[in-house]
Coordinates of C-alpha atoms in Angstrom, one line a residue:
Chain A
X7 CA -65.8 149.1 -44.0
X8 CA -64.6 148.2 -40.2
X9 CA -61.7 150.3 -38.9
X10 CA -59.2 148.2 -40.6
X11 CA -60.4 149.2 -43.8
X12 CA -61.0 145.5 -45.1
X13 CA -65.0 145.1 -45.6
X14 CA -65.3 142.0 -43.4
X15 CA -69.0 142.6 -43.2
X16 CA -69.5 142.2 -46.6
X17 CA -67.5 139.2 -47.0
X18 CA -69.3 137.7 -44.7
X19 CA -73.1 137.8 -43.2
X20 CA -73.6 137.6 -39.8
X21 CA -75.8 134.8 -40.1
X22 CA -72.9 132.7 -41.4
X23 CA -71.8 129.8 -39.8
X24 CA -68.6 130.3 -39.9
X25 CA -68.3 133.9 -39.0
X26 CA -65.9 133.5 -35.9
X27 CA -63.6 131.4 -37.1
X28 CA -63.3 133.3 -40.6
X29 CA -63.0 136.2 -38.1
X30 CA -60.1 134.9 -36.4
X31 CA -58.2 134.2 -39.4
X32 CA -58.7 137.8 -40.6
X33 CA -58.0 139.4 -37.3
X34 CA -54.6 136.9 -37.2
X35 CA -54.1 138.3 -40.8
X36 CA -54.5 142.0 -39.7
X37 CA -51.9 141.5 -37.0
X38 CA -49.5 139.5 -38.9
X39 CA -48.7 141.8 -41.7
X40 CA -47.1 140.4 -45.0
X41 CA -44.3 138.0 -44.5
X42 CA -41.6 138.9 -46.4
X43 CA -40.5 138.3 -49.9
X44 CA -37.4 135.8 -50.6
X45 CA -35.0 137.6 -51.4
X46 CA -32.5 136.0 -54.9
X47 CA -30.3 134.5 -52.6
X48 CA -32.9 132.5 -50.4
X49 CA -34.8 131.6 -53.1
X50 CA -33.0 128.1 -53.9
X51 CA -32.9 125.9 -50.9
X52 CA -29.5 126.1 -49.0
X53 CA -26.9 123.7 -49.5
X54 CA -28.0 120.5 -47.3
X55 CA -25.9 120.1 -43.9
X56 CA -22.9 117.6 -44.2
X57 CA -22.6 115.5 -41.6
X58 CA -19.5 116.8 -39.2
X59 CA -17.0 115.1 -37.9
X60 CA -16.2 116.3 -34.8
X61 CA -12.4 115.7 -33.8
X62 CA -12.5 115.7 -30.4
X63 CA -8.9 116.8 -28.0
X64 CA -6.3 114.7 -27.4
X65 CA -6.6 115.3 -23.4
X66 CA -10.5 114.7 -23.9
X67 CA -10.8 111.6 -26.0
X68 CA -7.8 110.1 -23.5
X69 CA -10.9 110.7 -20.7
X70 CA -13.6 109.7 -22.5
X71 CA -11.8 106.7 -23.1
X72 CA -11.3 106.0 -19.9
X73 CA -14.5 106.0 -18.5
X74 CA -15.8 104.2 -21.5
X75 CA -13.3 101.9 -20.1
X76 CA -14.6 101.9 -16.9
X77 CA -18.1 101.7 -18.0
X78 CA -17.1 98.5 -19.7
X79 CA -15.7 96.7 -16.9
X80 CA -18.6 97.8 -14.5
X81 CA -20.7 96.5 -17.7
X82 CA -19.2 93.3 -17.1
X83 CA -19.0 92.9 -13.2
X84 CA -23.0 93.8 -13.1
X85 CA -23.1 91.3 -15.8
X86 CA -21.8 88.4 -14.2
X87 CA -23.6 89.3 -10.9
X88 CA -26.8 90.2 -11.8
X89 CA -27.2 87.9 -14.5
X90 CA -27.3 87.4 -18.4
X91 CA -30.6 89.4 -19.6
X92 CA -29.2 91.9 -21.9
X93 CA -29.8 95.5 -21.1
X94 CA -31.9 95.7 -24.0
X95 CA -34.2 93.0 -25.4
X96 CA -35.2 92.8 -28.7
X97 CA -38.7 93.8 -30.1
X98 CA -38.3 91.8 -32.9
X99 CA -36.2 88.8 -34.0
X100 CA -35.7 87.1 -37.5
X101 CA -34.8 84.5 -39.0
X102 CA -33.0 84.6 -42.3
X103 CA -31.9 82.0 -44.8
X104 CA -29.4 81.4 -47.8
X105 CA -29.7 79.6 -50.6
X106 CA -26.8 77.6 -49.6
X107 CA -27.7 76.9 -46.1
X108 CA -26.5 79.9 -44.7
X109 CA -28.8 81.0 -41.7
X110 CA -29.2 84.2 -39.2
X111 CA -30.7 85.5 -36.9
X112 CA -31.6 89.4 -36.7
X113 CA -32.5 90.8 -33.5
X114 CA -34.1 94.5 -33.6
X115 CA -33.6 96.3 -30.8
X116 CA -35.6 99.1 -29.5
X117 CA -36.0 102.7 -31.3
X118 CA -33.6 105.2 -29.9
X119 CA -34.9 108.5 -29.8
X120 CA -33.4 109.3 -33.0
X121 CA -35.4 107.2 -34.9
X122 CA -32.4 104.7 -35.2
X123 CA -33.7 101.0 -34.7
X124 CA -30.1 99.6 -33.5
X125 CA -30.1 95.5 -34.5
X126 CA -27.9 92.7 -34.1
X127 CA -27.3 90.2 -37.2
X128 CA -25.8 86.7 -36.1
X129 CA -25.4 84.7 -38.9
X130 CA -23.8 81.4 -39.5
X131 CA -22.3 79.8 -43.2
X132 CA -21.8 82.4 -45.3
X133 CA -18.5 82.8 -47.1
X134 CA -15.9 84.7 -46.3
X135 CA -14.7 87.0 -48.7
X136 CA -11.4 88.1 -49.6
X137 CA -9.8 90.4 -47.5
X138 CA -11.4 93.9 -48.3
X139 CA -14.9 92.9 -49.4
X140 CA -17.9 92.7 -47.4
X141 CA -21.8 91.6 -47.0
X142 CA -24.4 94.6 -46.9
X143 CA -28.1 94.1 -45.4
X144 CA -30.9 96.1 -47.2
X145 CA -34.6 96.7 -46.5
X146 CA -36.3 95.6 -49.2
X147 CA -39.9 96.9 -50.4
X148 CA -41.6 94.8 -52.5
X149 CA -38.9 92.2 -53.1
X150 CA -36.3 95.4 -54.2
X151 CA -33.4 96.7 -52.5
X152 CA -34.3 99.9 -50.8
X153 CA -32.4 101.4 -47.7
X154 CA -29.6 99.9 -46.8
X155 CA -28.6 98.7 -43.3
X156 CA -24.7 98.6 -43.1
X157 CA -22.0 96.4 -44.4
X158 CA -20.3 93.7 -42.5
X159 CA -17.5 91.2 -42.8
X160 CA -17.5 87.3 -41.6
X161 CA -15.4 84.7 -40.6
X162 CA -15.2 81.2 -40.3
X163 CA -18.3 79.9 -37.5
X164 CA -20.7 82.3 -36.2
X165 CA -20.2 86.2 -37.0
X166 CA -22.3 88.3 -34.9
X167 CA -22.0 92.5 -35.3
X168 CA -23.9 95.4 -34.2
X169 CA -26.4 97.2 -37.4
X170 CA -28.8 99.8 -38.1
X171 CA -31.9 100.8 -39.4
X172 CA -32.2 104.8 -39.1
X173 CA -35.6 103.9 -40.9
X174 CA -39.0 103.6 -40.6
X175 CA -39.0 99.8 -40.5
X176 CA -43.2 99.5 -41.5
X177 CA -42.7 100.7 -44.5
X178 CA -40.4 97.9 -45.7
X179 CA -41.2 94.6 -46.2
X180 CA -38.2 93.0 -45.2
X181 CA -34.1 92.1 -45.4
X182 CA -31.9 90.5 -47.3
X183 CA -28.0 90.3 -47.5
X184 CA -25.9 90.7 -50.7
X185 CA -22.1 91.3 -51.3
X186 CA -21.8 94.4 -51.3
X187 CA -21.8 96.6 -54.5
X188 CA -24.1 93.9 -56.1
X189 CA -28.2 93.5 -56.0
X190 CA -27.8 89.9 -56.4
X191 CA -27.7 87.2 -55.6
X192 CA -29.4 87.2 -52.0
X193 CA -26.8 84.9 -49.8
X194 CA -29.7 85.9 -47.4
X195 CA -33.4 87.0 -46.6
X196 CA -36.0 86.3 -44.5
X197 CA -38.9 84.2 -45.3
X198 CA -41.7 86.7 -45.3
X199 CA -40.2 89.6 -47.9
Chain B
X21 CA -48.8 151.7 -50.4
X22 CA -45.6 150.1 -50.4
X23 CA -45.3 147.3 -52.9
X24 CA -45.3 148.0 -56.9
X25 CA -48.9 146.2 -57.9
X26 CA -47.9 144.2 -61.0
X27 CA -50.8 142.4 -62.6
X28 CA -50.4 138.5 -63.4
X29 CA -49.7 138.3 -67.0
X30 CA -49.6 135.1 -68.9
X31 CA -46.8 136.4 -71.1
X32 CA -44.9 137.5 -68.8
X33 CA -44.4 133.8 -66.8
X34 CA -42.8 134.3 -63.2
X35 CA -39.2 133.8 -62.6
X36 CA -38.8 130.1 -61.6
X37 CA -38.2 129.9 -58.2
X38 CA -39.3 128.2 -54.7
X39 CA -43.1 127.4 -55.5
X40 CA -44.8 129.9 -53.9
X41 CA -47.1 128.0 -53.2
X42 CA -47.4 124.7 -51.8
X43 CA -49.2 121.6 -54.2
X44 CA -48.1 118.9 -51.8
X45 CA -50.8 117.6 -49.6
X46 CA -47.8 116.3 -47.7
X47 CA -48.4 117.0 -44.0
X48 CA -45.9 119.0 -42.1
X49 CA -45.3 115.7 -40.0
X50 CA -45.0 113.2 -42.4
X51 CA -41.9 115.7 -44.3
X52 CA -40.0 116.4 -41.2
X53 CA -39.6 112.3 -40.5
X54 CA -38.9 112.1 -44.3
X55 CA -35.9 115.0 -43.5
X56 CA -35.1 112.6 -40.6
X57 CA -34.5 109.6 -43.1
X58 CA -32.2 112.7 -45.4
X59 CA -35.1 112.1 -48.2
X60 CA -34.1 115.9 -49.8
X61 CA -37.3 115.9 -51.8
X62 CA -38.9 116.2 -47.9
X63 CA -36.6 119.4 -47.3
X64 CA -37.1 121.6 -50.4
X65 CA -40.8 120.5 -49.4
X66 CA -40.6 122.0 -46.0
X67 CA -38.0 124.9 -47.3
X68 CA -40.4 125.9 -50.0
X69 CA -43.4 126.3 -47.1
X70 CA -41.2 127.7 -44.2
X71 CA -38.1 129.7 -46.1
X72 CA -40.7 133.1 -45.5
X73 CA -42.4 131.9 -42.4
X74 CA -38.2 131.7 -41.1
X75 CA -37.5 134.9 -42.5
X76 CA -40.3 136.2 -40.5
X77 CA -39.6 135.4 -38.0
X78 CA -36.2 136.0 -38.0
X79 CA -36.7 140.1 -38.9
X80 CA -39.5 139.9 -36.1
X81 CA -36.3 138.6 -33.5
X82 CA -33.1 140.5 -34.9
X83 CA -34.4 143.6 -36.1
X84 CA -31.8 143.5 -39.5
X85 CA -32.8 142.2 -42.8
X86 CA -29.1 141.2 -43.2
X87 CA -29.0 139.0 -40.0
X88 CA -31.9 137.5 -40.7
X89 CA -31.6 136.5 -44.0
X90 CA -28.1 134.6 -42.5
X91 CA -30.8 132.9 -40.3
X92 CA -32.9 131.8 -42.6
X93 CA -30.1 128.8 -43.4
X94 CA -28.7 128.5 -40.0
X95 CA -32.4 128.0 -39.4
X96 CA -32.9 124.8 -42.0
X97 CA -29.3 123.2 -41.2
X98 CA -31.0 122.5 -37.6
X99 CA -34.3 121.4 -39.2
X100 CA -31.8 118.9 -41.3
X101 CA -30.1 117.7 -38.0
X102 CA -32.9 117.8 -35.5
X103 CA -35.7 116.3 -37.4
X104 CA -34.9 112.6 -35.9
X105 CA -36.2 114.6 -32.3
X106 CA -39.6 114.7 -33.9
X107 CA -42.5 112.9 -32.2
X108 CA -45.7 113.8 -34.3
X109 CA -47.1 112.3 -30.9
X110 CA -46.4 115.2 -29.2
X111 CA -47.4 117.8 -31.3
X112 CA -47.6 119.2 -35.1
X113 CA -44.9 119.6 -37.4
X114 CA -45.8 123.4 -36.9
X115 CA -45.6 123.6 -33.6
X116 CA -42.0 121.3 -33.5
X117 CA -40.4 123.8 -36.8
X118 CA -41.4 127.1 -35.0
X119 CA -39.6 125.9 -31.7
X120 CA -36.4 124.8 -33.5
X121 CA -36.4 127.7 -35.7
X122 CA -37.1 130.3 -32.5
X123 CA -34.2 128.2 -30.9
X124 CA -31.6 128.6 -33.7
X125 CA -32.6 132.4 -34.2
X126 CA -31.7 132.9 -30.7
X127 CA -28.6 131.1 -30.4
X128 CA -27.3 132.7 -34.1
X129 CA -27.8 135.6 -32.0
X130 CA -26.1 134.5 -29.0
X131 CA -22.9 133.6 -30.9
X132 CA -22.9 137.3 -32.4
X133 CA -22.8 139.1 -29.4
X134 CA -24.7 141.4 -30.9
X135 CA -27.8 143.6 -29.0
X136 CA -31.0 143.5 -31.1
X137 CA -34.5 144.4 -30.7
X138 CA -35.0 141.3 -28.6
X139 CA -32.8 142.3 -26.1
X140 CA -34.3 142.9 -22.9
X141 CA -35.1 146.9 -22.5
X142 CA -33.5 148.4 -20.5
X143 CA -35.9 151.3 -19.4
X144 CA -39.7 150.5 -18.5
X145 CA -41.9 149.4 -21.7
X146 CA -45.0 150.3 -22.3
X147 CA -45.0 148.3 -24.7
X148 CA -46.5 144.2 -25.4
X149 CA -45.3 141.9 -22.3
X150 CA -43.0 139.0 -23.0
X151 CA -45.9 136.8 -23.1
X152 CA -47.9 138.9 -25.4
X153 CA -44.9 139.4 -27.9
X154 CA -44.4 135.5 -27.7
X155 CA -48.1 134.9 -28.6
X156 CA -47.9 137.6 -31.5
X157 CA -44.9 135.7 -32.4
X158 CA -46.7 132.2 -33.0
X159 CA -50.0 133.3 -34.5
X160 CA -48.0 135.5 -37.3
X161 CA -46.0 132.0 -37.7
X162 CA -48.8 130.0 -38.1
X163 CA -51.1 132.7 -40.2
X164 CA -48.2 133.0 -42.2
X165 CA -47.6 129.5 -42.3
X166 CA -51.6 128.7 -43.7
X167 CA -51.1 131.5 -46.2
X168 CA -48.5 129.2 -48.2
X169 CA -51.0 126.9 -48.3
X170 CA -53.7 129.2 -50.4
X171 CA -54.3 128.0 -54.2
X172 CA -52.8 131.3 -56.0
X173 CA -55.5 133.1 -57.2
X174 CA -57.1 133.1 -53.3
X175 CA -53.6 134.1 -52.5
X176 CA -53.5 137.1 -55.1
X177 CA -56.9 137.9 -54.0
X178 CA -56.0 138.0 -50.2
X179 CA -52.2 139.8 -50.3
X180 CA -54.4 142.6 -52.2
X181 CA -56.9 143.2 -49.9
X182 CA -55.2 142.1 -46.4
X183 CA -51.4 143.9 -47.6
X184 CA -51.5 146.2 -50.5
X185 CA -54.8 147.9 -49.2
X186 CA -56.7 148.0 -52.4
X187 CA -61.0 147.3 -51.4
X188 CA -62.6 145.0 -53.4
X189 CA -64.2 146.8 -55.9
X190 CA -59.8 148.0 -56.7
X191 CA -58.9 144.3 -56.7
X192 CA -61.4 143.2 -59.5
X193 CA -59.9 145.7 -61.7
X194 CA -57.0 145.2 -60.9
X195 CA -57.2 141.7 -61.3
X196 CA -59.7 142.4 -64.3
X197 CA -62.3 139.9 -63.0
X198 CA -66.2 140.3 -61.3
X199 CA -66.7 142.2 -58.8
X200 CA -68.2 138.5 -57.2
X201 CA -65.8 136.6 -57.8
X202 CA -63.3 138.9 -55.8
X203 CA -65.6 138.6 -53.1
X204 CA -65.9 134.8 -53.4
X205 CA -61.9 133.8 -53.6
X206 CA -61.5 136.4 -50.5
X207 CA -64.2 134.3 -48.7
X208 CA -62.6 131.0 -49.9
X209 CA -59.2 131.9 -48.4
X210 CA -60.0 133.1 -45.2
X211 CA -62.0 129.6 -45.1
X212 CA -59.1 127.6 -46.2
X213 CA -56.5 129.5 -43.9
X214 CA -58.9 128.7 -40.8
X215 CA -58.5 125.2 -42.2
X216 CA -55.5 125.4 -41.7
X217 CA -55.1 127.2 -38.0
X218 CA -57.5 124.8 -36.8
X219 CA -55.9 121.9 -38.0
X220 CA -52.1 123.0 -37.3
X221 CA -50.9 121.8 -40.5

């Protein structure tokens, strides 16, 4: 028996090649003591927190809006002076086509620290929908709708909309666009789904 | 002995609660990434693995069972909201979760403005230094997390041997299994714990 009361030497022989690492586990167990038992109130998963809507104080909102407006103006000046380069170049640009002749270009921008892939969808030739109706861009897996990347409306000509994919893109095999609330038909889809 | 021992009995099924032993092979890192995608199943799995280590950490920091239990939910709220910040290239999931849990507990402690065991002592202490306390806290977190990886039959003998003070013979009699089986399971459990500690889960 050791001084801890646990017969480590009986369980693990001196010649045991794993003795050192088993000893570390043994020592940590003795030092840590037992983990606490969960009370019934914690036996079940607590409610998943809902997204918070943060209402800014009016005065602070005005200040932030003012700063944002200034930033836009400064960006415009810089854009005019410095050239036409976007501050963020796409890491990937994907072409999409629809059976009725619609086309789109989906520019995927660098992932942000939170795991979002900001995207810009430039779409032409899609039919404008009645007021209140939208299209949805989906990521697909095995050719089936998997995760929504946002909804958008279109007007005549070309429409450019910012969208977002907060998902690991490598787990999916393409994008499609459908009318919101439907799963078919694909009015736009990537060629390599 | 603190605990009242109850022999496991097939005729007396355990109350259905969070699984004591995780059976999933999914790594903590992958689960955190899935939580970042708001996958509830991954969140449940993480909760099953970490609820007791989190409660243990909160108990050590706060020194009050009621407040420690309250803080468990706050920790998992923080995990849900912060999972997107996890980057597996910067370290294992067990370390990220420890940091999130510790910070959430400290934040909760500050919000309540209640002095706790973790507050700086007003007199010169002869106990462990802050560094030693931090290391002990981290090691306790790691071993408690590793315990959750053990199969039930190994976990039982480890619990009885280390935390209930039973000898190997007493464990054999209590569980009605051969002494050799107790020793085999104990060694196997220690080996699995060592694996978990080395791999950092």
